[in-house]
PDB file of C-alpha atoms in Angstrom:
ATOM      1  CA  MET P   1       0.000   0.000   0.000  1.00 64.00           C
ATOM      2  CA  LYS P   2       1.585   3.267  -1.154  1.00 74.00           C
ATOM      3  CA  VAL P   3       0.766   6.840  -0.157  1.00 75.00           C
ATOM      4  CA  SER P   4       0.444   9.665  -2.681  1.00 80.00           C
ATOM      5  CA  LEU P   5      -0.043  13.402  -2.218  1.00 80.00           C
ATOM      6  CA  ASN P   6      -3.735  12.916  -2.987  1.00 83.00           C
ATOM      7  CA  ASP P   7      -4.105  10.803   0.154  1.00 79.00           C
ATOM      8  CA  PHE P   8      -3.476  13.735   2.530  1.00 77.00           C
ATOM      9  CA  THR P   9      -5.901  16.314   3.863  1.00 77.00           C
ATOM     10  CA  GLU P  10      -5.058  19.516   2.015  1.00 78.00           C
ATOM     11  CA  GLY P  11      -2.557  21.722   3.824  1.00 74.00           C
ATOM     12  CA  THR P  12      -1.668  19.077   6.432  1.00 72.00           C
ATOM     13  CA  THR P  13       0.432  15.956   6.897  1.00 67.00           C
ATOM     14  CA  CYS P  14      -2.694  14.011   7.941  1.00 71.00           C
ATOM     15  CA  LEU P  15      -4.102  11.232   5.805  1.00 72.00           C
ATOM     16  CA  ASN P  16      -7.619  11.850   4.548  1.00 76.00           C
ATOM     17  CA  ASP P  17     -10.694   9.814   5.490  1.00 75.00           C
ATOM     18  CA  THR P  18     -10.600   7.660   2.357  1.00 80.00           C
ATOM     19  CA  PHE P  19      -7.040   6.465   2.825  1.00 77.00           C
ATOM     20  CA  SER P  20      -7.505   6.149   6.591  1.00 74.00           C
ATOM     21  CA  ALA P  21     -10.381   3.740   5.980  1.00 75.00           C
ATOM     22  CA  LYS P  22      -8.104   1.627   3.779  1.00 75.00           C
ATOM     23  CA  LEU P  23      -5.483   1.515   6.523  1.00 70.00           C
ATOM     24  CA  GLN P  24      -8.026   0.496   9.126  1.00 67.00           C
ATOM     25  CA  ALA P  25      -9.163  -2.428   6.991  1.00 69.00           C
ATOM     26  CA  HIS P  26      -5.627  -3.481   6.058  1.00 69.00           C
ATOM     27  CA  PHE P  27      -3.871  -3.575   9.439  1.00 67.00           C
ATOM     28  CA  THR P  28      -4.317  -4.828  12.959  1.00 69.00           C
ATOM     29  CA  TRP P  29      -4.098  -2.180  15.656  1.00 75.00           C
ATOM     30  CA  SER P  30      -3.011  -1.592  19.201  1.00 82.00           C
ATOM     31  CA  PHE P  31      -4.525   1.316  21.123  1.00 83.00           C
ATOM     32  CA  SER P  32      -2.741   3.796  23.358  1.00 86.00           C
ATOM     33  CA  THR P  33      -3.261   6.888  25.492  1.00 86.00           C
ATOM     34  CA  ALA P  34      -1.238   8.675  28.162  1.00 89.00           C
ATOM     35  CA  PHE P  35      -1.397  10.588  31.413  1.00 90.00           C
ATOM     36  CA  TYR P  36       1.261  12.744  33.012  1.00 92.00           C
ATOM     37  CA  PRO P  37       2.912  13.207  36.425  1.00 91.00           C
ATOM     38  CA  GLY P  38       0.915  15.354  38.823  1.00 89.00           C
ATOM     39  CA  GLU P  39      -2.353  15.097  36.888  1.00 89.00           C
ATOM     40  CA  SER P  40      -3.928  12.844  39.511  1.00 88.00           C
ATOM     41  CA  ARG P  41      -3.268  11.294  42.906  1.00 91.00           C
ATOM     42  CA  PHE P  42      -2.714   7.997  41.110  1.00 90.00           C
ATOM     43  CA  SER P  43       0.070   9.341  38.882  1.00 91.00           C
ATOM     44  CA  THR P  44       1.821  10.900  41.886  1.00 93.00           C
ATOM     45  CA  MET P  45       1.515   7.697  43.915  1.00 93.00           C
ATOM     46  CA  LEU P  46       2.695   5.487  41.058  1.00 93.00           C
ATOM     47  CA  ALA P  47       5.725   7.674  40.333  1.00 95.00           C
ATOM     48  CA  GLU P  48       6.725   7.594  44.003  1.00 96.00           C
ATOM     49  CA  ARG P  49       6.301   3.825  44.287  1.00 95.00           C
ATOM     50  CA  ILE P  50       8.521   3.340  41.233  1.00 95.00           C
ATOM     51  CA  ARG P  51      11.143   5.640  42.774  1.00 96.00           C
ATOM     52  CA  MET P  52      11.094   3.736  46.049  1.00 96.00           C
ATOM     53  CA  ALA P  53      11.333   0.333  44.346  1.00 94.00           C
ATOM     54  CA  THR P  54      13.964   1.184  41.720  1.00 95.00           C
ATOM     55  CA  GLY P  55      15.795   4.355  42.727  1.00 95.00           C
ATOM     56  CA  LEU P  56      14.877   5.997  39.418  1.00 95.00           C
ATOM     57  CA  LYS P  57      14.715   9.772  39.805  1.00 95.00           C
ATOM     58  CA  LEU P  58      11.314  11.440  39.589  1.00 95.00           C
ATOM     59  CA  GLU P  59      12.688  14.258  37.435  1.00 95.00           C
ATOM     60  CA  ASN P  60      13.922  11.776  34.814  1.00 95.00           C
ATOM     61  CA  GLY P  61      10.501  10.185  34.266  1.00 96.00           C
ATOM     62  CA  GLY P  62       8.283  10.904  31.283  1.00 95.00           C
ATOM     63  CA  LYS P  63       4.619  10.236  30.683  1.00 94.00           C
ATOM     64  CA  PHE P  64       2.702   7.114  31.700  1.00 95.00           C
ATOM     65  CA  GLN P  65       1.344   5.265  28.684  1.00 93.00           C
ATOM     66  CA  ILE P  66      -1.551   2.797  28.728  1.00 92.00           C
ATOM     67  CA  THR P  67      -1.707   0.403  25.794  1.00 92.00           C
ATOM     68  CA  SER P  68      -4.327  -2.150  24.806  1.00 91.00           C
ATOM     69  CA  TYR P  69      -3.596  -5.159  22.583  1.00 91.00           C
ATOM     70  CA  PRO P  70      -6.723  -6.952  21.316  1.00 90.00           C
ATOM     71  CA  GLN P  71      -6.599 -10.523  20.059  1.00 91.00           C
ATOM     72  CA  ASN P  72      -4.216 -11.139  17.115  1.00 89.00           C
ATOM     73  CA  VAL P  73      -2.336  -7.895  17.806  1.00 89.00           C
ATOM     74  CA  GLY P  74       1.288  -7.442  18.875  1.00 90.00           C
ATOM     75  CA  TYR P  75       4.078  -4.959  18.228  1.00 88.00           C
ATOM     76  CA  LYS P  76       7.262  -5.212  16.176  1.00 86.00           C
ATOM     77  CA  ASN P  77      10.890  -5.485  17.310  1.00 91.00           C
ATOM     78  CA  HIS P  78      12.212  -2.140  18.544  1.00 91.00           C
ATOM     79  CA  THR P  79      14.482  -0.477  21.081  1.00 94.00           C
ATOM     80  CA  ASP P  80      13.122   2.237  23.366  1.00 94.00           C
ATOM     81  CA  CYS P  81      16.182   4.377  22.654  1.00 93.00           C
ATOM     82  CA  ILE P  82      17.711   5.269  19.295  1.00 90.00           C
ATOM     83  CA  VAL P  83      20.799   3.260  18.338  1.00 89.00           C
ATOM     84  CA  GLY P  84      23.620   5.632  17.370  1.00 86.00           C
ATOM     85  CA  TYR P  85      21.807   8.681  18.783  1.00 80.00           C
ATOM     86  CA  ARG P  86      24.302  10.931  20.597  1.00 76.00           C
ATOM     87  CA  ASP P  87      21.847  13.155  22.456  1.00 78.00           C
ATOM     88  CA  LYS P  88      21.619  12.019  26.089  1.00 80.00           C
ATOM     89  CA  ARG P  89      17.975  13.143  26.231  1.00 85.00           C
ATOM     90  CA  ASP P  90      16.918   9.624  25.321  1.00 91.00           C
ATOM     91  CA  ARG P  91      15.136   6.800  27.129  1.00 93.00           C
ATOM     92  CA  PHE P  92      17.581   4.794  29.232  1.00 93.00           C
ATOM     93  CA  ALA P  93      15.175   2.699  31.326  1.00 96.00           C
ATOM     94  CA  THR P  94      11.661   1.312  30.935  1.00 97.00           C
ATOM     95  CA  ILE P  95       9.177   0.047  33.487  1.00 97.00           C
ATOM     96  CA  LEU P  96       6.240  -1.970  32.179  1.00 97.00           C
ATOM     97  CA  VAL P  97       3.366  -3.273  34.321  1.00 97.00           C
ATOM     98  CA  TYR P  98       0.826  -5.848  33.165  1.00 97.00           C
ATOM     99  CA  LEU P  99      -2.687  -4.795  34.168  1.00 95.00           C
ATOM    100  CA  ARG P 100      -4.378  -8.149  33.580  1.00 94.00           C
ATOM    101  CA  ASP P 101      -3.609 -11.780  32.817  1.00 96.00           C
ATOM    102  CA  VAL P 102      -3.559 -12.931  29.193  1.00 97.00           C
ATOM    103  CA  ASP P 103      -4.808 -16.444  28.454  1.00 97.00           C
ATOM    104  CA  GLU P 104      -2.358 -17.108  25.629  1.00 97.00           C
ATOM    105  CA  GLY P 105       0.298 -15.077  23.826  1.00 97.00           C
ATOM    106  CA  GLY P 106       1.147 -11.432  24.457  1.00 96.00           C
ATOM    107  CA  GLU P 107       4.612 -12.136  25.873  1.00 98.00           C
ATOM    108  CA  THR P 108       7.258  -9.424  26.059  1.00 98.00           C
ATOM    109  CA  LYS P 109      10.224 -10.921  24.218  1.00 97.00           C
ATOM    110  CA  PHE P 110      13.893  -9.918  24.095  1.00 98.00           C
ATOM    111  CA  PRO P 111      15.144 -12.011  21.146  1.00 97.00           C
ATOM    112  CA  GLN P 112      18.846 -11.218  21.532  1.00 96.00           C
ATOM    113  CA  LEU P 113      18.761 -12.149  25.217  1.00 97.00           C
ATOM    114  CA  GLY P 114      16.543 -15.223  24.902  1.00 97.00           C
ATOM    115  CA  ILE P 115      14.029 -13.804  27.394  1.00 98.00           C
ATOM    116  CA  SER P 116      10.240 -14.139  27.145  1.00 98.00           C
ATOM    117  CA  VAL P 117       7.886 -12.901  29.875  1.00 98.00           C
ATOM    118  CA  LYS P 118       4.242 -13.963  30.058  1.00 98.00           C
ATOM    119  CA  PRO P 119       1.753 -11.231  31.054  1.00 98.00           C
ATOM    120  CA  ARG P 120       0.488 -11.630  34.614  1.00 97.00           C
ATOM    121  CA  LYS P 121      -1.620  -9.040  36.401  1.00 96.00           C
ATOM    122  CA  GLY P 122       0.520  -6.895  38.704  1.00 95.00           C
ATOM    123  CA  LEU P 123       3.858  -8.135  37.352  1.00 97.00           C
ATOM    124  CA  ALA P 124       6.332  -5.333  36.596  1.00 96.00           C
ATOM    125  CA  LEU P 125       9.306  -5.498  34.232  1.00 97.00           C
ATOM    126  CA  ILE P 126      12.164  -3.027  34.280  1.00 97.00           C
ATOM    127  CA  TRP P 127      15.152  -2.920  31.970  1.00 97.00           C
ATOM    128  CA  ASN P 128      17.954  -0.616  30.877  1.00 95.00           C
ATOM    129  CA  SER P 129      18.072   0.424  27.243  1.00 95.00           C
ATOM    130  CA  MET P 130      21.339   2.367  27.518  1.00 93.00           C
ATOM    131  CA  ASN P 131      24.753   1.577  28.958  1.00 89.00           C
ATOM    132  CA  SER P 132      26.578   3.618  31.609  1.00 85.00           C
ATOM    133  CA  ARG P 133      28.017   5.893  28.896  1.00 86.00           C
ATOM    134  CA  GLY P 134      24.546   6.855  27.717  1.00 87.00           C
ATOM    135  CA  GLU P 135      24.709   4.805  24.510  1.00 91.00           C
ATOM    136  CA  CYS P 136      21.700   2.862  23.265  1.00 93.00           C
ATOM    137  CA  ASP P 137      22.243  -0.874  23.762  1.00 94.00           C
ATOM    138  CA  PRO P 138      21.068  -2.899  20.720  1.00 95.00           C
ATOM    139  CA  SER P 139      20.581  -5.975  22.916  1.00 96.00           C
ATOM    140  CA  SER P 140      17.594  -4.222  24.540  1.00 96.00           C
ATOM    141  CA  LEU P 141      15.647  -4.975  21.343  1.00 96.00           C
ATOM    142  CA  HIS P 142      12.201  -6.316  22.266  1.00 96.00           C
ATOM    143  CA  ASN P 143       8.724  -6.946  20.915  1.00 94.00           C
ATOM    144  CA  ALA P 144       5.186  -7.677  22.036  1.00 95.00           C
ATOM    145  CA  ALA P 145       4.085 -11.099  20.806  1.00 95.00           C
ATOM    146  CA  LYS P 146       0.613 -11.320  19.314  1.00 93.00           C
ATOM    147  CA  VAL P 147      -2.221 -11.971  21.736  1.00 95.00           C
ATOM    148  CA  ILE P 148      -3.625 -15.369  20.783  1.00 96.00           C
ATOM    149  CA  LYS P 149      -6.407 -15.551  23.347  1.00 96.00           C
ATOM    150  CA  GLY P 150      -7.565 -12.764  25.639  1.00 95.00           C
ATOM    151  CA  HIS P 151      -6.893  -9.028  25.764  1.00 93.00           C
ATOM    152  CA  LYS P 152      -3.678  -7.420  26.996  1.00 95.00           C
ATOM    153  CA  PHE P 153      -3.449  -4.136  28.909  1.00 94.00           C
ATOM    154  CA  ILE P 154      -0.171  -2.587  30.070  1.00 96.00           C
ATOM    155  CA  ILE P 155       1.038   0.648  31.591  1.00 95.00           C
ATOM    156  CA  GLN P 156       4.590   1.757  30.961  1.00 96.00           C
ATOM    157  CA  ARG P 157       6.863   4.671  31.700  1.00 97.00           C
ATOM    158  CA  TRP P 158      10.205   5.652  30.228  1.00 96.00           C
ATOM    159  CA  TYR P 159      13.052   7.253  32.160  1.00 97.00           C
ATOM    160  CA  TYR P 160      15.561   9.469  30.388  1.00 95.00           C
ATOM    161  CA  TYR P 161      19.342   9.590  30.752  1.00 92.00           C
ATOM    162  CA  HIS P 162      19.221  13.384  31.135  1.00 91.00           C
ATOM    163  CA  SER P 163      16.207  15.389  32.226  1.00 92.00           C
ATOM    164  CA  PHE P 164      15.012  18.394  30.197  1.00 91.00           C
ATOM    165  CA  PRO P 165      12.359  21.103  30.777  1.00 92.00           C
ATOM    166  CA  ALA P 166       9.555  19.551  28.699  1.00 91.00           C
ATOM    167  CA  LEU P 167       9.964  16.063  30.177  1.00 93.00           C
ATOM    168  CA  GLY P 168       6.890  14.795  32.005  1.00 91.00           C
ATOM    169  CA  LYS P 169       4.722  17.713  30.879  1.00 91.00           C
ATOM    170  CA  ARG P 170       1.673  17.234  28.683  1.00 88.00           C
ATOM    171  CA  PRO P 171       2.161  18.933  25.313  1.00 83.00           C
ATOM    172  CA  PRO P 172      -0.616  21.155  23.967  1.00 81.00           C
ATOM    173  CA  GLN P 173      -3.111  19.415  21.736  1.00 73.00           C
ATOM    174  CA  PRO P 174      -1.900  19.763  18.141  1.00 68.00           C
ATOM    175  CA  LYS P 175      -3.935  21.664  15.600  1.00 70.00           C
ATOM    176  CA  LEU P 176      -5.229  18.871  13.407  1.00 65.00           C
ATOM    177  CA  PRO P 177      -8.201  18.602  11.054  1.00 65.00           C
ATOM    178  CA  GLN P 178     -11.540  18.053  12.776  1.00 68.00           C
ATOM    179  CA  ARG P 179     -11.944  14.429  13.827  1.00 64.00           C
ATOM    180  CA  GLY P 180     -15.078  12.485  14.545  1.00 63.00           C
ATOM    181  CA  THR P 181     -15.997  11.026  17.931  1.00 59.00           C
ATOM    182  CA  TYR P 182     -13.629   8.189  18.926  1.00 55.00           C
ATOM    183  CA  GLN P 183     -11.376   8.993  15.952  1.00 60.00           C
ATOM    184  CA  PRO P 184      -7.876   9.235  17.440  1.00 58.00           C
ATOM    185  CA  ARG P 185      -4.625  10.178  15.798  1.00 64.00           C
ATOM    186  CA  VAL P 186      -2.960   7.137  14.247  1.00 63.00           C
ATOM    187  CA  SER P 187       0.774   6.481  14.268  1.00 61.00           C
ATOM    188  CA  CYS P 188       2.187   3.816  11.950  1.00 58.00           C
ATOM    189  CA  ASP P 189       5.789   2.691  12.385  1.00 55.00           C
ATOM    190  CA  GLU P 190       7.050   0.973   9.253  1.00 51.00           C
ATOM    191  CA  TYR P 191       3.472   0.442   8.163  1.00 48.00           C
ATOM    192  CA  GLU P 192       4.520  -1.942   5.405  1.00 48.00           C
ATOM    193  CA  GLN P 193       4.993  -4.431   8.254  1.00 48.00           C
ATOM    194  CA  GLY P 194       1.515  -3.705   9.561  1.00 49.00           C
ATOM    195  CA  SER P 195       2.690  -2.183  12.841  1.00 57.00           C
ATOM    196  CA  CYS P 196       0.248   0.613  13.606  1.00 63.00           C
ATOM    197  CA  ARG P 197      -1.169   2.095  16.784  1.00 69.00           C
ATOM    198  CA  TRP P 198      -4.221   4.233  17.431  1.00 66.00           C
ATOM    199  CA  TYR P 199      -2.847   6.960  19.659  1.00 68.00           C
ATOM    200  CA  ASP P 200      -4.363   9.966  21.383  1.00 69.00           C
ATOM    201  CA  GLU P 201      -3.055  11.692  24.515  1.00 70.00           C
ATOM    202  CA  TRP P 202      -6.149  13.847  24.922  1.00 65.00           C
ATOM    203  CA  ASN P 203      -8.893  11.212  24.843  1.00 63.00           C
ATOM    204  CA  TYR P 204      -9.252   7.890  26.682  1.00 61.00           C
ATOM    205  CA  ASP P 205     -12.363   6.673  24.870  1.00 59.00           C
ATOM    206  CA  HIS P 206     -10.575   4.891  22.030  1.00 54.00           C
ATOM    207  CA  ILE P 207      -9.013   2.359  24.416  1.00 55.00           C
ATOM    208  CA  VAL P 208     -10.896  -0.797  23.434  1.00 53.00           C
ATOM    209  CA  ASP P 209     -13.164  -2.023  26.260  1.00 57.00           C
ATOM    210  CA  TYR P 210     -11.526   0.513  28.599  1.00 51.00           C
ATOM    211  CA  THR P 211     -14.678   1.380  30.524  1.00 57.00           C
ATOM    212  CA  ALA P 212     -15.914  -2.205  30.641  1.00 60.00           C
ATOM    213  CA  ASN P 213     -12.575  -3.427  32.004  1.00 57.00           C
ATOM    214  CA  LEU P 214     -11.788  -0.499  34.291  1.00 55.00           C
ATOM    215  CA  GLU P 215     -12.499  -2.419  37.489  1.00 55.00           C
ATOM    216  CA  ASN P 216     -10.171  -5.222  36.405  1.00 55.00           C
ATOM    217  CA  LEU P 217      -7.300  -2.801  35.805  1.00 48.00           C
ATOM    218  CA  ILE P 218      -7.095  -1.526  39.382  1.00 44.00           C
TER     219      ILE P 218
END
């Protein structure tokens, strides 16, 4: 599937409704939203509990991201930092918490390390993506295996090697073309591989079954 200039909304870098509909039919999707430090008692409590358990500095933490993986959905191999990137304002550590059990599939896999972790409610993973010199470590490559049976929910937070003023602060909502109800912004990484995510930091409603499963996520 190739993109042409005719597939964009005029005057923007946003794909138009026609091409967006083709993408939706062609790919499987994960769903994501975010909240930020200090926006609620929960975010403050969670940040402090992570600090106490790991020693990670509060000022080096970014946003908290909630992601939903429906059945038959996973996410491609990637590192949380950028290999070869020299700017120390990059993600050096990740904490990931499973919010519910998954019947089958959905493992977090580190192929170069031979590690595979099955989702279990309340289990937290933490790993370094950078070495002590602030260089991205390629062996931190990981992926989310496809969910075979069930529905996977996680919350994760990235910690940065160096803090910077905008870190952990919600950015203003971008000026984008008018969207319909429950129509979030979509981000596709290497979409030829079918790795796309519905993503919206300003709306929680697109998280699949979020309201129905809210009690199970606490």
